[in-house]
mmCIF file with all atom_site columns, C-alpha atoms and ligand atoms in Angstrom:
data_model
loop_
_atom_site.group_PDB
_atom_site.id
_atom_site.type_symbol
_atom_site.label_atom_id
_atom_site.label_alt_id
_atom_site.label_comp_id
_atom_site.label_asym_id
_atom_site.label_entity_id
_atom_site.label_seq_id
_atom_site.pdbx_PDB_ins_code
_atom_site.Cartn_x
_atom_site.Cartn_y
_atom_site.Cartn_z
_atom_site.occupancy
_atom_site.B_iso_or_equiv
_atom_site.pdbx_formal_charge
_atom_site.auth_seq_id
_atom_site.auth_comp_id
_atom_site.auth_asym_id
_atom_site.auth_atom_id
_atom_site.pdbx_PDB_model_num
ATOM   1   C  CA  . UNK A 1 1  ? -18.834 -16.192 -4.959  1.00 0.00 ? 1   UNK A CA  1
ATOM   2   C  CA  . UNK A 1 2  ? -15.323 -15.729 -5.162  1.00 0.00 ? 2   UNK A CA  1
ATOM   3   C  CA  . UNK A 1 3  ? -14.034 -18.727 -6.790  1.00 0.00 ? 3   UNK A CA  1
ATOM   4   C  CA  . UNK A 1 4  ? -14.229 -16.575 -9.975  1.00 0.00 ? 4   UNK A CA  1
ATOM   5   C  CA  . UNK A 1 5  ? -10.790 -15.829 -9.012  1.00 0.00 ? 5   UNK A CA  1
ATOM   6   C  CA  . UNK A 1 6  ? -8.260  -18.081 -10.768 1.00 0.00 ? 6   UNK A CA  1
ATOM   7   C  CA  . UNK A 1 7  ? -6.355  -19.718 -8.504  1.00 0.00 ? 7   UNK A CA  1
ATOM   8   C  CA  . UNK A 1 8  ? -3.253  -18.160 -9.196  1.00 0.00 ? 8   UNK A CA  1
ATOM   9   C  CA  . UNK A 1 9  ? -4.364  -14.572 -7.969  1.00 0.00 ? 9   UNK A CA  1
ATOM   10  C  CA  . UNK A 1 10 ? -6.224  -15.517 -4.968  1.00 0.00 ? 10  UNK A CA  1
ATOM   11  C  CA  . UNK A 1 11 ? -4.630  -14.088 -1.963  1.00 0.00 ? 11  UNK A CA  1
ATOM   12  C  CA  . UNK A 1 12 ? -6.041  -15.720 1.047   1.00 0.00 ? 12  UNK A CA  1
ATOM   13  C  CA  . UNK A 1 13 ? -8.637  -12.965 2.388   1.00 0.00 ? 13  UNK A CA  1
ATOM   14  C  CA  . UNK A 1 14 ? -10.967 -14.648 -0.296  1.00 0.00 ? 14  UNK A CA  1
ATOM   15  C  CA  . UNK A 1 15 ? -11.320 -17.346 2.454   1.00 0.00 ? 15  UNK A CA  1
ATOM   16  C  CA  . UNK A 1 16 ? -12.962 -14.971 4.366   1.00 0.00 ? 16  UNK A CA  1
ATOM   17  C  CA  . UNK A 1 17 ? -15.544 -13.774 2.118   1.00 0.00 ? 17  UNK A CA  1
ATOM   18  C  CA  . UNK A 1 18 ? -19.311 -12.952 3.052   1.00 0.00 ? 18  UNK A CA  1
ATOM   19  C  CA  . UNK A 1 19 ? -20.523 -14.047 -0.684  1.00 0.00 ? 19  UNK A CA  1
ATOM   20  C  CA  . UNK A 1 20 ? -19.137 -17.838 -0.217  1.00 0.00 ? 20  UNK A CA  1
ATOM   21  C  CA  . UNK A 1 21 ? -21.768 -19.642 -1.474  1.00 0.00 ? 21  UNK A CA  1
ATOM   22  C  CA  . UNK A 1 22 ? -23.999 -16.955 -2.441  1.00 0.00 ? 22  UNK A CA  1
ATOM   23  C  CA  . UNK A 1 23 ? -25.517 -17.009 -5.457  1.00 0.00 ? 23  UNK A CA  1
ATOM   24  C  CA  . UNK A 1 24 ? -23.563 -15.265 -8.315  1.00 0.00 ? 24  UNK A CA  1
ATOM   25  C  CA  . UNK A 1 25 ? -25.857 -13.920 -10.539 1.00 0.00 ? 25  UNK A CA  1
ATOM   26  C  CA  . UNK A 1 26 ? -26.494 -11.230 -7.776  1.00 0.00 ? 26  UNK A CA  1
ATOM   27  C  CA  . UNK A 1 27 ? -22.917 -10.039 -8.149  1.00 0.00 ? 27  UNK A CA  1
ATOM   28  C  CA  . UNK A 1 28 ? -22.995 -9.694  -11.755 1.00 0.00 ? 28  UNK A CA  1
ATOM   29  C  CA  . UNK A 1 29 ? -25.435 -8.947  -14.788 1.00 0.00 ? 29  UNK A CA  1
ATOM   30  C  CA  . UNK A 1 30 ? -27.169 -11.297 -16.715 1.00 0.00 ? 30  UNK A CA  1
ATOM   31  C  CA  . UNK A 1 31 ? -26.344 -12.126 -20.218 1.00 0.00 ? 31  UNK A CA  1
ATOM   32  C  CA  . UNK A 1 32 ? -29.496 -10.713 -21.212 1.00 0.00 ? 32  UNK A CA  1
ATOM   33  C  CA  . UNK A 1 33 ? -30.966 -6.925  -21.124 1.00 0.00 ? 33  UNK A CA  1
ATOM   34  C  CA  . UNK A 1 34 ? -31.550 -6.078  -17.258 1.00 0.00 ? 34  UNK A CA  1
ATOM   35  C  CA  . UNK A 1 35 ? -33.583 -3.288  -16.718 1.00 0.00 ? 35  UNK A CA  1
ATOM   36  C  CA  . UNK A 1 36 ? -32.734 -0.122  -14.595 1.00 0.00 ? 36  UNK A CA  1
ATOM   37  C  CA  . UNK A 1 37 ? -35.094 -1.164  -12.020 1.00 0.00 ? 37  UNK A CA  1
ATOM   38  C  CA  . UNK A 1 38 ? -33.586 -4.857  -11.805 1.00 0.00 ? 38  UNK A CA  1
ATOM   39  C  CA  . UNK A 1 39 ? -30.078 -3.960  -11.893 1.00 0.00 ? 39  UNK A CA  1
ATOM   40  C  CA  . UNK A 1 40 ? -30.632 -1.596  -8.977  1.00 0.00 ? 40  UNK A CA  1
ATOM   41  C  CA  . UNK A 1 41 ? -32.213 -4.330  -6.794  1.00 0.00 ? 41  UNK A CA  1
ATOM   42  C  CA  . UNK A 1 42 ? -29.673 -7.228  -7.927  1.00 0.00 ? 42  UNK A CA  1
ATOM   43  C  CA  . UNK A 1 43 ? -26.902 -4.853  -6.968  1.00 0.00 ? 43  UNK A CA  1
ATOM   44  C  CA  . UNK A 1 44 ? -28.474 -3.923  -3.765  1.00 0.00 ? 44  UNK A CA  1
ATOM   45  C  CA  . UNK A 1 45 ? -28.629 -7.361  -2.393  1.00 0.00 ? 45  UNK A CA  1
ATOM   46  C  CA  . UNK A 1 46 ? -25.482 -8.108  -3.347  1.00 0.00 ? 46  UNK A CA  1
ATOM   47  C  CA  . UNK A 1 47 ? -24.092 -4.678  -1.505  1.00 0.00 ? 47  UNK A CA  1
ATOM   48  C  CA  . UNK A 1 48 ? -25.979 -5.795  1.552   1.00 0.00 ? 48  UNK A CA  1
ATOM   49  C  CA  . UNK A 1 49 ? -23.611 -9.229  1.544   1.00 0.00 ? 49  UNK A CA  1
ATOM   50  C  CA  . UNK A 1 50 ? -20.393 -6.716  1.019   1.00 0.00 ? 50  UNK A CA  1
ATOM   51  C  CA  . UNK A 1 51 ? -21.416 -4.721  3.803   1.00 0.00 ? 51  UNK A CA  1
ATOM   52  C  CA  . UNK A 1 52 ? -21.075 -7.405  6.595   1.00 0.00 ? 52  UNK A CA  1
ATOM   53  C  CA  . UNK A 1 53 ? -18.152 -8.753  4.880   1.00 0.00 ? 53  UNK A CA  1
ATOM   54  C  CA  . UNK A 1 54 ? -15.351 -8.723  6.247   1.00 0.00 ? 54  UNK A CA  1
ATOM   55  C  CA  . UNK A 1 55 ? -12.855 -8.652  3.623   1.00 0.00 ? 55  UNK A CA  1
ATOM   56  C  CA  . UNK A 1 56 ? -14.318 -5.683  1.668   1.00 0.00 ? 56  UNK A CA  1
ATOM   57  C  CA  . UNK A 1 57 ? -11.444 -3.499  1.298   1.00 0.00 ? 57  UNK A CA  1
ATOM   58  C  CA  . UNK A 1 58 ? -9.071  -5.934  -0.054  1.00 0.00 ? 58  UNK A CA  1
ATOM   59  C  CA  . UNK A 1 59 ? -11.565 -7.342  -2.219  1.00 0.00 ? 59  UNK A CA  1
ATOM   60  C  CA  . UNK A 1 60 ? -11.890 -3.629  -3.661  1.00 0.00 ? 60  UNK A CA  1
ATOM   61  C  CA  . UNK A 1 61 ? -8.381  -3.331  -3.815  1.00 0.00 ? 61  UNK A CA  1
ATOM   62  C  CA  . UNK A 1 62 ? -7.991  -6.272  -5.656  1.00 0.00 ? 62  UNK A CA  1
ATOM   63  C  CA  . UNK A 1 63 ? -10.735 -5.578  -8.215  1.00 0.00 ? 63  UNK A CA  1
ATOM   64  C  CA  . UNK A 1 64 ? -9.613  -1.883  -8.721  1.00 0.00 ? 64  UNK A CA  1
ATOM   65  C  CA  . UNK A 1 65 ? -5.851  -3.718  -9.323  1.00 0.00 ? 65  UNK A CA  1
ATOM   66  C  CA  . UNK A 1 66 ? -6.731  -6.105  -11.914 1.00 0.00 ? 66  UNK A CA  1
ATOM   67  C  CA  . UNK A 1 67 ? -8.954  -3.426  -13.413 1.00 0.00 ? 67  UNK A CA  1
ATOM   68  C  CA  . UNK A 1 68 ? -12.126 -5.873  -13.575 1.00 0.00 ? 68  UNK A CA  1
ATOM   69  C  CA  . UNK A 1 69 ? -14.864 -4.330  -15.694 1.00 0.00 ? 69  UNK A CA  1
ATOM   70  C  CA  . UNK A 1 70 ? -17.473 -6.496  -14.364 1.00 0.00 ? 70  UNK A CA  1
ATOM   71  C  CA  . UNK A 1 71 ? -19.703 -7.157  -10.934 1.00 0.00 ? 71  UNK A CA  1
ATOM   72  C  CA  . UNK A 1 72 ? -19.959 -6.004  -7.754  1.00 0.00 ? 72  UNK A CA  1
ATOM   73  C  CA  . UNK A 1 73 ? -16.724 -6.083  -5.537  1.00 0.00 ? 73  UNK A CA  1
ATOM   74  C  CA  . UNK A 1 74 ? -16.013 -4.690  -2.661  1.00 0.00 ? 74  UNK A CA  1
ATOM   75  C  CA  . UNK A 1 75 ? -19.484 -3.311  -2.713  1.00 0.00 ? 75  UNK A CA  1
ATOM   76  C  CA  . UNK A 1 76 ? -18.838 -1.323  -5.559  1.00 0.00 ? 76  UNK A CA  1
ATOM   77  C  CA  . UNK A 1 77 ? -20.347 -1.416  -9.067  1.00 0.00 ? 77  UNK A CA  1
ATOM   78  C  CA  . UNK A 1 78 ? -18.062 -1.482  -12.064 1.00 0.00 ? 78  UNK A CA  1
ATOM   79  C  CA  . UNK A 1 79 ? -18.937 2.602   -12.759 1.00 0.00 ? 79  UNK A CA  1
ATOM   80  C  CA  . UNK A 1 80 ? -18.419 2.978   -8.681  1.00 0.00 ? 80  UNK A CA  1
ATOM   81  C  CA  . UNK A 1 81 ? -14.985 1.533   -9.315  1.00 0.00 ? 81  UNK A CA  1
ATOM   82  C  CA  . UNK A 1 82 ? -14.376 3.247   -12.438 1.00 0.00 ? 82  UNK A CA  1
ATOM   83  C  CA  . UNK A 1 83 ? -15.026 6.573   -11.068 1.00 0.00 ? 83  UNK A CA  1
ATOM   84  C  CA  . UNK A 1 84 ? -12.912 5.936   -8.028  1.00 0.00 ? 84  UNK A CA  1
ATOM   85  C  CA  . UNK A 1 85 ? -10.073 5.049   -9.720  1.00 0.00 ? 85  UNK A CA  1
ATOM   86  C  CA  . UNK A 1 86 ? -10.536 8.274   -11.769 1.00 0.00 ? 86  UNK A CA  1
ATOM   87  C  CA  . UNK A 1 87 ? -10.731 10.094  -8.851  1.00 0.00 ? 87  UNK A CA  1
ATOM   88  C  CA  . UNK A 1 88 ? -7.369  8.613   -6.886  1.00 0.00 ? 88  UNK A CA  1
ATOM   89  C  CA  . UNK A 1 89 ? -5.401  9.694   -10.275 1.00 0.00 ? 89  UNK A CA  1
ATOM   90  C  CA  . UNK A 1 90 ? -6.915  12.841  -10.277 1.00 0.00 ? 90  UNK A CA  1
ATOM   91  C  CA  . UNK A 1 91 ? -6.005  13.047  -6.565  1.00 0.00 ? 91  UNK A CA  1
ATOM   92  C  CA  . UNK A 1 92 ? -2.462  11.966  -7.657  1.00 0.00 ? 92  UNK A CA  1
HETATM 93  S  S1  . SF4 B 2 .  ? -16.694 -7.443  -0.382  1.00 0.00 ? 101 SF4 B S1  1
HETATM 94  FE FE1 . SF4 B 2 .  ? -18.699 -8.102  -1.795  1.00 0.00 ? 101 SF4 B FE1 1
HETATM 95  S  S2  . SF4 B 2 .  ? -17.539 -8.992  -3.129  1.00 0.00 ? 101 SF4 B S2  1
HETATM 96  FE FE2 . SF4 B 2 .  ? -15.669 -8.602  -2.083  1.00 0.00 ? 101 SF4 B FE2 1
HETATM 97  S  S3  . SF4 B 2 .  ? -15.603 -10.737 -0.552  1.00 0.00 ? 101 SF4 B S3  1
HETATM 98  FE FE3 . SF4 B 2 .  ? -16.772 -9.574  0.413   1.00 0.00 ? 101 SF4 B FE3 1
HETATM 99  S  S4  . SF4 B 2 .  ? -19.078 -10.230 -0.304  1.00 0.00 ? 101 SF4 B S4  1
HETATM 100 FE FE4 . SF4 B 2 .  ? -17.664 -10.788 -1.630  1.00 0.00 ? 101 SF4 B FE4 1
#
């Protein structure tokens, strides 16, 4: 799954990603309308993979740093990452 990152931004941790070889469609919304229940079910499967991932923290920090607006990274979806960034900004 992590192969979606361009080579120039790879940092080494992705070699240990639990999502290597996983179905990318679990981690990203389809290009058609996805009902809420479908999104929750899809994300739950992706998050279950993230939950056992040894590089969850660097993955999440990477996504936060590049402000990736799509998909599950580090066990969080785009909205959850935005909330985390906002909370960090408020915390100073
Ligand atoms: S935390 Fe999730 S998205 Fe990130 S590398 Fe691990 S399995 Fe992949």
